[in-house]
Coordinates of C-alpha atoms in Angstrom, one line a residue:
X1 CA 100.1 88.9 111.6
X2 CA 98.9 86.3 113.7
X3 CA 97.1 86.2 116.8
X4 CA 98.7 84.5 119.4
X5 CA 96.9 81.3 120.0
X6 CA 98.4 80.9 123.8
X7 CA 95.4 83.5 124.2
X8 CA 93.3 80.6 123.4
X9 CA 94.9 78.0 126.1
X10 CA 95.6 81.0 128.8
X11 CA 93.9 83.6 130.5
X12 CA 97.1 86.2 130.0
X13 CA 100.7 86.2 128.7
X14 CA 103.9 88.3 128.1
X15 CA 103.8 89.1 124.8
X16 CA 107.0 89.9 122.2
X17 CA 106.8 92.7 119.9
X18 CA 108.4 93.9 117.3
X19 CA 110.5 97.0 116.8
X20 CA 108.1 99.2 114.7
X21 CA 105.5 98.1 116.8
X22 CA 107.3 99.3 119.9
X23 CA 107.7 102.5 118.0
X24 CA 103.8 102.2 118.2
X25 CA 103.7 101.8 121.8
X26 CA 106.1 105.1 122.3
X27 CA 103.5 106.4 120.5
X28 CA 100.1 105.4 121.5
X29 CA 101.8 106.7 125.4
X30 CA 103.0 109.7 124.3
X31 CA 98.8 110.5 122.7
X32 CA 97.1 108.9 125.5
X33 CA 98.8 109.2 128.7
X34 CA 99.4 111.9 127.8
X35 CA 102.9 113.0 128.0
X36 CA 105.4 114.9 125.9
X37 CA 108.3 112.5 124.0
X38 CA 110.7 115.0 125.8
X39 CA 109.1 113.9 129.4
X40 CA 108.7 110.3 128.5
X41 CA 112.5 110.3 127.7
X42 CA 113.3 112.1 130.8
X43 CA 111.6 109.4 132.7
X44 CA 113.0 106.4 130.5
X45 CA 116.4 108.3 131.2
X46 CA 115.4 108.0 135.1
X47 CA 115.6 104.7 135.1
X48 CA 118.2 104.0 133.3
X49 CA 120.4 106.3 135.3
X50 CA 118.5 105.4 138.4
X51 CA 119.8 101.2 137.3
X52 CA 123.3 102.8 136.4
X53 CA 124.1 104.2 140.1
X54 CA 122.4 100.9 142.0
X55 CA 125.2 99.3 140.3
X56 CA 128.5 101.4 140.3
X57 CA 129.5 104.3 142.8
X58 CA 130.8 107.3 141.9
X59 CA 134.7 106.3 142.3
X60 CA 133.6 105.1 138.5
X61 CA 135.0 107.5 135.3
X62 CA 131.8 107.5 133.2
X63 CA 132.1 107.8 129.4
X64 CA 129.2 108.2 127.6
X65 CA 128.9 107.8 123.4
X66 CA 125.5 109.2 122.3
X67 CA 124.2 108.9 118.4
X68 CA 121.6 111.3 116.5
X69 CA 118.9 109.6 117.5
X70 CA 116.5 109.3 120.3
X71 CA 119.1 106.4 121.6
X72 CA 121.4 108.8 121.7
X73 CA 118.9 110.9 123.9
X74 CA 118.6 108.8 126.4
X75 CA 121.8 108.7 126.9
X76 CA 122.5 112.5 127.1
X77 CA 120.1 112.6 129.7
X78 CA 121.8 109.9 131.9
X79 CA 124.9 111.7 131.7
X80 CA 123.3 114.7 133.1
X81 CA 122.0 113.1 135.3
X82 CA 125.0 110.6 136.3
X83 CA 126.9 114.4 136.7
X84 CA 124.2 116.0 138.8
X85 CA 125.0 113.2 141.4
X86 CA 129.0 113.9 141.2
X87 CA 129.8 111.1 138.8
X88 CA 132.7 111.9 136.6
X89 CA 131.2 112.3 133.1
X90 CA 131.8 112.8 130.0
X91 CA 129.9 112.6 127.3
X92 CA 130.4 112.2 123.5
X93 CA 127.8 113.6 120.6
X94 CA 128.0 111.9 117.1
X95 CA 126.3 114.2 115.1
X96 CA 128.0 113.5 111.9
X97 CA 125.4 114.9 109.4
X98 CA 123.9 117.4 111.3
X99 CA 120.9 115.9 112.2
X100 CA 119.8 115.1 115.3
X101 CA 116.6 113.9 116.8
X102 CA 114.4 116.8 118.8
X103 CA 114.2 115.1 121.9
X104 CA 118.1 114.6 121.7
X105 CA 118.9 118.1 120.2
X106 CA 116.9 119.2 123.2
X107 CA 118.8 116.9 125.6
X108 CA 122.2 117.9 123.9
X109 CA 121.4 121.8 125.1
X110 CA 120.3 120.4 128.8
X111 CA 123.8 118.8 129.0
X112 CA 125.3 121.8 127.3
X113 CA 124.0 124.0 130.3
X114 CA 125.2 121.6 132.9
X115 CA 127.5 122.9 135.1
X116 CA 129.0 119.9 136.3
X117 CA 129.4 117.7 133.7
X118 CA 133.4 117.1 133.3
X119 CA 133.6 117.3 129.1
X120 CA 131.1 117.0 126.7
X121 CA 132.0 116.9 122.6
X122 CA 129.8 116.8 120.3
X123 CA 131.8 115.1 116.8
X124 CA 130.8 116.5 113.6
X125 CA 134.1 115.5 111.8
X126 CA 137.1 113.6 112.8
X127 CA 137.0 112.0 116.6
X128 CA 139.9 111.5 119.1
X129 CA 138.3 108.3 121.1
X130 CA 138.7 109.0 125.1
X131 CA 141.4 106.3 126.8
X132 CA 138.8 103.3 128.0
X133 CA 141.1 102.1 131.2
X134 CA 140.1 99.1 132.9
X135 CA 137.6 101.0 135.7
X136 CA 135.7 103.1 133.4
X137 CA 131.9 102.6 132.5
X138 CA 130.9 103.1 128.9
X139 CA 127.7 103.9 128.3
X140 CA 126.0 103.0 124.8
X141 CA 123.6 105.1 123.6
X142 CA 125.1 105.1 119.9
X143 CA 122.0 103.2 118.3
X144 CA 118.9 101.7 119.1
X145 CA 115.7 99.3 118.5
X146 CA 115.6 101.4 115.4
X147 CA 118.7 99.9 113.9
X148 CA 117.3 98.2 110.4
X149 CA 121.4 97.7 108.8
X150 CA 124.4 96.7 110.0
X151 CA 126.7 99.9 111.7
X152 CA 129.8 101.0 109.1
X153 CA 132.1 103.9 108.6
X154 CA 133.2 106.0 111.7
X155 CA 130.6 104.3 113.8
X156 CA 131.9 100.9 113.1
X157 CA 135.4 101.6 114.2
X158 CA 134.3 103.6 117.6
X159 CA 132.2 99.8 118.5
X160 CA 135.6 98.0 117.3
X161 CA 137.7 100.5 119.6
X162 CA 135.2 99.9 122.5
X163 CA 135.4 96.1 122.4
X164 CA 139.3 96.0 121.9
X165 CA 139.3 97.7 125.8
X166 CA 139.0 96.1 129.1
X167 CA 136.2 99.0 130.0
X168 CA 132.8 97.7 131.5
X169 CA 130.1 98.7 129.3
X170 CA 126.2 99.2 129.6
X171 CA 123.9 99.7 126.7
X172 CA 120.8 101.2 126.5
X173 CA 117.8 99.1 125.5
X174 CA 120.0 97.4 123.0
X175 CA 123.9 97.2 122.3
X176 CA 124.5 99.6 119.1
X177 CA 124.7 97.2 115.8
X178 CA 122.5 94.4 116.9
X179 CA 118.9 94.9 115.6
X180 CA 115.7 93.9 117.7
X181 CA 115.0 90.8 115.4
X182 CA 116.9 89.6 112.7
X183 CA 120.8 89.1 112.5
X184 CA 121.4 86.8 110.3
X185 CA 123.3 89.3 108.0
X186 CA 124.8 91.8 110.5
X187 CA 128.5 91.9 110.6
X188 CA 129.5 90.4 113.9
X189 CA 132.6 92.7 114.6
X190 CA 130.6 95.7 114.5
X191 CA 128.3 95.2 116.7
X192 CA 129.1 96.5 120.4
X193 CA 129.8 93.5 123.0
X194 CA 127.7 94.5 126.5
X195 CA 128.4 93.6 129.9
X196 CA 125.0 94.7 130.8
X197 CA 122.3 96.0 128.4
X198 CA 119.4 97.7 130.1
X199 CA 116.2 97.5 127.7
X200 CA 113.3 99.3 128.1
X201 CA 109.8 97.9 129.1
X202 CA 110.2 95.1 127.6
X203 CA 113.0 92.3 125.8
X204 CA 113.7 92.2 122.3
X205 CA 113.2 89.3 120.5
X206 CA 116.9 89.0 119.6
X207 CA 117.4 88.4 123.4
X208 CA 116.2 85.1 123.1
X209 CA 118.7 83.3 121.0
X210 CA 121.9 81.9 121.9
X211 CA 124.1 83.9 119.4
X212 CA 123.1 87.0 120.8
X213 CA 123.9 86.3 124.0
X214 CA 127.7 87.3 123.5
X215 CA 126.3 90.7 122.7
X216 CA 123.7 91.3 125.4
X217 CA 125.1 90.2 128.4
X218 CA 123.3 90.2 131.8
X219 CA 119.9 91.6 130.4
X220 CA 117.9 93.8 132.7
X221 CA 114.3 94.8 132.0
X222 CA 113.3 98.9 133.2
X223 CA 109.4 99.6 133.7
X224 CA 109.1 102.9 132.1
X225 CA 105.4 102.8 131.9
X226 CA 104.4 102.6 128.8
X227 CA 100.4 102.7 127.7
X228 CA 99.9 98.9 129.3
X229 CA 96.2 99.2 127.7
X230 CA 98.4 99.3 124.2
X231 CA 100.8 96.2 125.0
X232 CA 97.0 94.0 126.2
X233 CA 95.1 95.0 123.3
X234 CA 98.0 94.9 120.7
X235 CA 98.3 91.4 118.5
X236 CA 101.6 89.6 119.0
X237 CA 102.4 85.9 117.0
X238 CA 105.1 85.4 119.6
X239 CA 105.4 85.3 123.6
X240 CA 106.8 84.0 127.0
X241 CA 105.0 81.3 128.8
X242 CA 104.2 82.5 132.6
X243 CA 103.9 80.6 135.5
X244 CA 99.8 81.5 135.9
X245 CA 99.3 80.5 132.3
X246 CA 100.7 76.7 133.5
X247 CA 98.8 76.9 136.5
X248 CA 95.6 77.5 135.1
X249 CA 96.0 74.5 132.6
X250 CA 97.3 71.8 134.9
X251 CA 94.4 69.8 135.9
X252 CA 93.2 67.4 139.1
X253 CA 93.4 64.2 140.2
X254 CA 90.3 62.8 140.8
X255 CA 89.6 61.0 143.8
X256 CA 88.5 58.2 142.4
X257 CA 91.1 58.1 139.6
X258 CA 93.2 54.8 139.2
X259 CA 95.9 53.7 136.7
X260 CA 93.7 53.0 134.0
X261 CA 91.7 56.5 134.0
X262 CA 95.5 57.9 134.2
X263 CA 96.4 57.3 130.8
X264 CA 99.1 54.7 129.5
X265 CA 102.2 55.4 127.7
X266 CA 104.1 53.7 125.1
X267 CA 107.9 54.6 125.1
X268 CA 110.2 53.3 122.4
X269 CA 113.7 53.8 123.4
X270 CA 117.2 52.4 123.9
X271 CA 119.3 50.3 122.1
X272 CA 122.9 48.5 123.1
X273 CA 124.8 51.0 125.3
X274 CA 122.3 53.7 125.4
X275 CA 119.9 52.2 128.1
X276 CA 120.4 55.3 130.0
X277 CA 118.2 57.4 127.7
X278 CA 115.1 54.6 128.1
X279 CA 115.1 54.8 131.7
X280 CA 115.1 57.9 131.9
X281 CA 112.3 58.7 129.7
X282 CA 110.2 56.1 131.8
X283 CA 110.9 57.3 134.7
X284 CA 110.3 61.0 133.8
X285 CA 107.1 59.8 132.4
X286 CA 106.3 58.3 135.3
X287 CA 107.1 61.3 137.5
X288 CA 104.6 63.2 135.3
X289 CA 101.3 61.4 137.2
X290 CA 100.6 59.1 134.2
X291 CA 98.9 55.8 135.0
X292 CA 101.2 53.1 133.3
X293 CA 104.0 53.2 131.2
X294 CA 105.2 50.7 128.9
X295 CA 108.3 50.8 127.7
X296 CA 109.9 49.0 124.3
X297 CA 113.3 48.3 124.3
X298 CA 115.7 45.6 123.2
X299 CA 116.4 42.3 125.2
X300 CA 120.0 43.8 125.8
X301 CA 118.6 46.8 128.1
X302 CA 116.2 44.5 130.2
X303 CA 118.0 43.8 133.2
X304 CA 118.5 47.3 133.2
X305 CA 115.4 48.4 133.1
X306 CA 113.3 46.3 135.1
X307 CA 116.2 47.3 138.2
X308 CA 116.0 50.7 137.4
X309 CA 112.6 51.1 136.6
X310 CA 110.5 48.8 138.3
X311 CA 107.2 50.5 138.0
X312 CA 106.9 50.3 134.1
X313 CA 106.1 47.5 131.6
X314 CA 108.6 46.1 129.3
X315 CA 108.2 45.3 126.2
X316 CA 111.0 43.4 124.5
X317 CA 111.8 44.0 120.5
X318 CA 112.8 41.1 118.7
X319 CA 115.8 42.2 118.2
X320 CA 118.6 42.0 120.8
X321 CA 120.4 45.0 120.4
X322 CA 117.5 47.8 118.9
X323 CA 114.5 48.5 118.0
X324 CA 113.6 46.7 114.6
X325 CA 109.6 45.9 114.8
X326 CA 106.9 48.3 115.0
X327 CA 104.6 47.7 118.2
X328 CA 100.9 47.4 118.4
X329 CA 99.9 51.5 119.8
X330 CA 95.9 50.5 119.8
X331 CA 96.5 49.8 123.4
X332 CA 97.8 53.2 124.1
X333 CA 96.9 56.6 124.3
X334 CA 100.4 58.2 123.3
X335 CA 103.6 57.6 121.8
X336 CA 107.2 58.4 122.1
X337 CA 109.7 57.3 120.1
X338 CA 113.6 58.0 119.9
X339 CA 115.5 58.3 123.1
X340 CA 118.4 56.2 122.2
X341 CA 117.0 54.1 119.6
X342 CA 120.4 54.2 117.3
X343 CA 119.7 54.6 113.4
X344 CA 121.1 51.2 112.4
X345 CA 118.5 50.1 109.1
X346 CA 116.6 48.3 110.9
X347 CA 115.6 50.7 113.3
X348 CA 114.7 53.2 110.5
X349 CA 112.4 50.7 108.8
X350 CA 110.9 50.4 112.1
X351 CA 110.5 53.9 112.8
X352 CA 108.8 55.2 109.6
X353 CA 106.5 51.6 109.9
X354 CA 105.4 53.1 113.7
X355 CA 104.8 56.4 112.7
X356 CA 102.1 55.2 110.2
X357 CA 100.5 52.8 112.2
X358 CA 100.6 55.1 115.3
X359 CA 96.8 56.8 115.3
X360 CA 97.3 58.5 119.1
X361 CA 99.4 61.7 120.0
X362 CA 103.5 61.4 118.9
X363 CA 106.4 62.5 120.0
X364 CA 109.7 62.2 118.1
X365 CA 112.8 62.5 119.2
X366 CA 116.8 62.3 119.6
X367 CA 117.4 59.5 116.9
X368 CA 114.2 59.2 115.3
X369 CA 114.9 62.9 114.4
X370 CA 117.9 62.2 113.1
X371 CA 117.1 58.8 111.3
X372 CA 114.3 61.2 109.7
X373 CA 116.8 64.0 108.9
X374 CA 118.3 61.2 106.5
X375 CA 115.4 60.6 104.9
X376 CA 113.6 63.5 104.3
X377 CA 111.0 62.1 102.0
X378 CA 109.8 60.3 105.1
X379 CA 108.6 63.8 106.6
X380 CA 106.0 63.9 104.3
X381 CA 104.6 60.9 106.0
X382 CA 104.2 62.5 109.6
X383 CA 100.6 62.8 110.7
X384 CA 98.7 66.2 112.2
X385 CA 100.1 66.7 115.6
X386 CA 103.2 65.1 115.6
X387 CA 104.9 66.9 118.6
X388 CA 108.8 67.0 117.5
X389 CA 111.8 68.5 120.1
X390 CA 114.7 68.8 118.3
X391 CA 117.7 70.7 119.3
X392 CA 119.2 73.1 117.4
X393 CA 121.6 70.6 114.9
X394 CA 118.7 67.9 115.2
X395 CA 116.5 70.8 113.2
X396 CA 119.6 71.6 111.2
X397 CA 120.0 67.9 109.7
X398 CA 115.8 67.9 109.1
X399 CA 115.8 71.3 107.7
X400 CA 119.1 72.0 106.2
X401 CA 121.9 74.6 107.5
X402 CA 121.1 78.0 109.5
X403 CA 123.4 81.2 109.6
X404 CA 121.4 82.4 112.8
X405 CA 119.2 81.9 115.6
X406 CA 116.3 83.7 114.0
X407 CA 116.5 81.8 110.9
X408 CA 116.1 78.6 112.3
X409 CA 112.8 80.0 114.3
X410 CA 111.7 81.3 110.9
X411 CA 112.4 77.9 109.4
X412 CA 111.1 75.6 112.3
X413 CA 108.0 78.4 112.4
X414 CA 107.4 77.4 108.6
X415 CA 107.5 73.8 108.9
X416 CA 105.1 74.0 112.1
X417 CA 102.3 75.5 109.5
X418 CA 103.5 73.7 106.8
X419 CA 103.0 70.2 108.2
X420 CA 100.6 70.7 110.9
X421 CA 103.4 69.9 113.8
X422 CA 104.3 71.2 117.2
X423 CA 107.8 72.0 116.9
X424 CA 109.6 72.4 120.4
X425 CA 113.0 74.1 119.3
X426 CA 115.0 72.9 122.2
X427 CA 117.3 75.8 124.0
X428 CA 118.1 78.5 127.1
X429 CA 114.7 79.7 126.2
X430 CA 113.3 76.6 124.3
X431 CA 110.7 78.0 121.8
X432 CA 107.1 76.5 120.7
X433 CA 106.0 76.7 117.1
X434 CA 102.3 75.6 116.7
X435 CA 100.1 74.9 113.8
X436 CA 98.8 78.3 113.0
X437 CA 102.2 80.0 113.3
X438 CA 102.6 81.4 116.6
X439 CA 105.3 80.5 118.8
X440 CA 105.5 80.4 122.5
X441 CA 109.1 80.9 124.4
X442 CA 109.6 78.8 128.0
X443 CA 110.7 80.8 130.6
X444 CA 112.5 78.3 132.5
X445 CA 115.3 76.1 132.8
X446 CA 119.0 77.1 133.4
X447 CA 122.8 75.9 131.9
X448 CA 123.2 73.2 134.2
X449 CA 120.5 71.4 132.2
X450 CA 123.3 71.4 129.6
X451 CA 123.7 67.9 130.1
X452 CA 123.0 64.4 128.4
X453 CA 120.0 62.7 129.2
X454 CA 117.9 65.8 129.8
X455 CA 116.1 65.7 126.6
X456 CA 115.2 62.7 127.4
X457 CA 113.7 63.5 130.5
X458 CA 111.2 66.1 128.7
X459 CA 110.2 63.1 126.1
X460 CA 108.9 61.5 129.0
X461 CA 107.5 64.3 130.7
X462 CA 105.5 65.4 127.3
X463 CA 103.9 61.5 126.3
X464 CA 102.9 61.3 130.2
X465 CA 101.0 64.6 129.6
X466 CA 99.3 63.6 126.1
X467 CA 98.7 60.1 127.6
X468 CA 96.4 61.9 130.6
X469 CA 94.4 63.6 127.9
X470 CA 96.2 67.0 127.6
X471 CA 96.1 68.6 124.4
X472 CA 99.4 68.5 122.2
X473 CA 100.1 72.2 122.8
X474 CA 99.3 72.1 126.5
X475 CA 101.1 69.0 126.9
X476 CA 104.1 70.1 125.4
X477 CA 104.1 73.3 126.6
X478 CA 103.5 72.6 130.6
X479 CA 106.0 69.9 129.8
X480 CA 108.7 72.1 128.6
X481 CA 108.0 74.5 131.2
X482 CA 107.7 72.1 134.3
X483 CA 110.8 70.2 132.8
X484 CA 112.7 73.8 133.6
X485 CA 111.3 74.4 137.2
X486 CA 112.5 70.7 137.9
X487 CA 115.9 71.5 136.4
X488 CA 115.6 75.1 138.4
X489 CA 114.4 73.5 141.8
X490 CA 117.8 71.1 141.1
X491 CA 120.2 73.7 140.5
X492 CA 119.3 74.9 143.9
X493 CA 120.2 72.1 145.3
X494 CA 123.2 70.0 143.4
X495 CA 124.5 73.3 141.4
X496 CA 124.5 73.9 137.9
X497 CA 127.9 72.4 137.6
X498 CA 126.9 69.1 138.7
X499 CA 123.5 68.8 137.8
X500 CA 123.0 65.6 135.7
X501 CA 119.4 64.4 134.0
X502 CA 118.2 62.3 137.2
X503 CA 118.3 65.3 139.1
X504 CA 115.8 66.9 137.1
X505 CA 113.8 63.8 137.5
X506 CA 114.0 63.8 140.9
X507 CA 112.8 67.6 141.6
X508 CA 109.7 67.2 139.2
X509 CA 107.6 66.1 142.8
X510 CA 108.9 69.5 144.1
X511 CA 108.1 71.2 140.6
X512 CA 104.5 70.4 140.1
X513 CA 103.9 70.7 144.1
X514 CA 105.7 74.2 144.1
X515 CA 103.8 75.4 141.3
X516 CA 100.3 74.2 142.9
X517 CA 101.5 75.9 146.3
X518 CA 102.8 79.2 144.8
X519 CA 100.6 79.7 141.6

């Protein structure tokens, strides 16, 4: 396991554990705190229930399907506690092969007692299923974090018969059949479909990928206070970026700086009929307090750029419609190289003959990940450093084809240790694999930044960064996470609907300001 190295560039973080190791945590409360597993559920099932009635009043039917384990617990105690309030409850046991849990045996005789629950059946054999009508709330407390195998049988039809209705549904911690990590080989129609899936303490790493999403729905975190001396003192290889981890990186202006103590950027970009992605990358590079920028492009984009951009330096390639000669990067403290650039034969030659004469900080990407996806012996040939930001097919075509979310984090995690790269995988929550395997999740950024141009925005954003002396991690990790707070800041404003890349360029002001202001 891996020590996270984000220890090493901030003071704190938010880490991501593992399912056995929350196990640990349930444990190391339970010794410590002390407190009884029995009281530690009743207070998890608190909260849960507590969550349950913020959200729906009691004109709600409440159906509640409880598994063997201590899942299932939780949930027995909610419906308790849903019918103690006058909620209309009832509640299902599958206890299949006899064995339940002690904390939910215990629970099952505490609902058993109630008075006011309205039915309660526990299923040893055959099951009638309840009629899910459009109003009702389902509760899922079938399975778990625990979960290690896709759901089959009896308990694979009841999720099927649940996600056929129009019912609402909540899950506890996690909807039953998705497991806390890996899914690459779960069975998609077996796993239950949430509206709202209230996890304890802490996310799940599955909650961060985009083919889970369909599963998880709206995902709301419940404090149930677990040991917080474990979850500090406990090693973690993954975790979310925070907005006081930025802060404390982000570093001064001197008074007496000037453009050249700023740092000055190269930017290769553009080609015919993709000027769009070079200015922005200038501009966003601009916007991130570097000194000068210089940008290479072909003759065809230089109108274009010298109106759009008039604060940069142009370059012009010898070529009038791409970028066909390497450039000269002594002069420079960082490189970018991709936005736009096309992956005509030329440019390829170009790109590979750039990357080996380039001895500052790189970043690739957009085309020159894909011209190197084509030519994979060229990756080889990548120096130490190199940051890369592909999105998710950009990997795919570098790597080869993934079945899932995780897989492609396993892959891109590899090939950060592998070839000494910074490997920003580009999404919702765009992840960081570093050198010595960790990998650090953004925690910013919304749909709206669904939209062309906006990778090319973080390009420049990251090379402004490296060019004022950041660090490759730091400057691709402030940059990811300042690029989301500008896109955030410009949701507010415009919309996610209409929220194109120059908006984000023009809330970075407002981005680094507010995060100065409210760190």
């Amino acid at each position: 396991m891996y020590f996270c190295s984000c220890r090493r560039i901030f003071y704190t973080k938010m880490k991501i554990f593992t399912s056995k190791q929350i196990h640990e945590l349930d444990a190391y409360t339970i010794e410590h705190e002390p407190i009884s597993s029995l009281n530690l559920m009743e207070r998890a099932a608190n909260a849960l229930a507590h969550e349950i009635m913020e959200r729906w009043d009691k004109s709600v039917p409440v159906v509640v399907f409880a598994g063997p384990g201590n899942n299932g617990g939780d949930a027995l105690a909610v419906a308790r506690m849903l019918a103690e309030k006058q909620y209309s409850v009832s509640a299902y046991l599958f206890n299949i092969k006899n064995s339940l849990s002690d904390e939910c045996y215990s629970n099952k005789l505490r609902l058993r007692d109630s008075k006011r629950i309205k039915q309660f059946v526990e299923v040893t054999a055959e099951f009638d299923p309840p009629e899910l009508t459009d109003d009702t709330l389902v509760v899922d407390g079938l399975f778990g974090s625990g979960l290690n195998k896709p759901l089959s049988g009896g308990f694979a039809s009841l999720v099927k018969y649940i996600n056929s209705s129009n019912c609402t549904v909540v899950s506890i911690d996690l909807p039953s059949g998705l497991m806390s990590e890996d899914n690459t080989y779960n069975i998609p129609n077996n796993i239950v479909c949430a509206d709202v899936t209230l996890t304890l303490q802490m996310k799940k790493l599955c909650m961060y990928f985009a083919d889970c999403q369909k599963y998880v729905g709206e995902v709301k975190v419940l404090d149930i206070g677990l040991s917080k001396e474990w979850i500090e003192s406990a090693e973690s290889s993954i975790c979310i970026v925070e907005r006081g981890q930025i802060l404390s990186q982000l570093r001064n202006r001197s008074d007496f700086a000037h453009k050249g103590s700023m740092g000055h950027a190269l930017i290769v970009a553009g080609s015919y009929g993709m000027a769009g992605a070079a200015t922005l990358a200038t501009r966003a590079c601009l916007r991130s307090g570097v000194g000068k920028v210089t940008a290479h492009i072909p003759q065809c984009n230089y109108n274009i750029m010298q109106i759009s951009v008039p604060e940069a330096i142009v370059q012009i390639d010898r070529d009038e419609h791409c970028f066909s000669e390497a450039v000269d990067s002594s002069l420079y403290d960082a490189v970018a190289i991709g936005p736009g650039i096309g992956q005509r034969e030329a440019t390829g030659t170009a790109l590979i003959t750039q990357i080996r004469r380039t001895t500052c900080p790189i970043v690739i990407d957009a085309d020159a990940l894909n011209i190197l996806g084509t030519r994979m012996a060229w990756m080889q040939q990548l120096p130490k450093g190199v940051i890369m930001t592909p999105h998710p097919k950009e990997f795919d075509r570098m790597d080869g084809e993934n079945n899932s979310d995780y897989g492609r984090l396993a892959k891109a995690r590899e090939m950060a240790q592998r070839m000494q790269a910074f490997i920003l995988l580009k999404g919702h929550y765009s992840a960081l694999c570093q050198p010595d395997g960790t990998v650090i999740f953004n925690s910013t950024g919304n749909a709206g930044m669904a939209t062309a141009g906006a990778g090319d925005v973080l390009t420049g954003i990251i090379v402004g960064l490296l060019s004022r002396g950041y660090s490759q991690a730091a400057a691709t990790l402030i940059g990811c996470y300042i690029h989301g707070l500008a896109g955030d800041i410009a949701a507010q404003e415009k919309g996610q609907e209409s929220l194109i890349a120059s908006d984000i360029i023009e809330a970075l002001p407002l981005a680094f300001n507010g995060l100065k202001v409210n760190g």
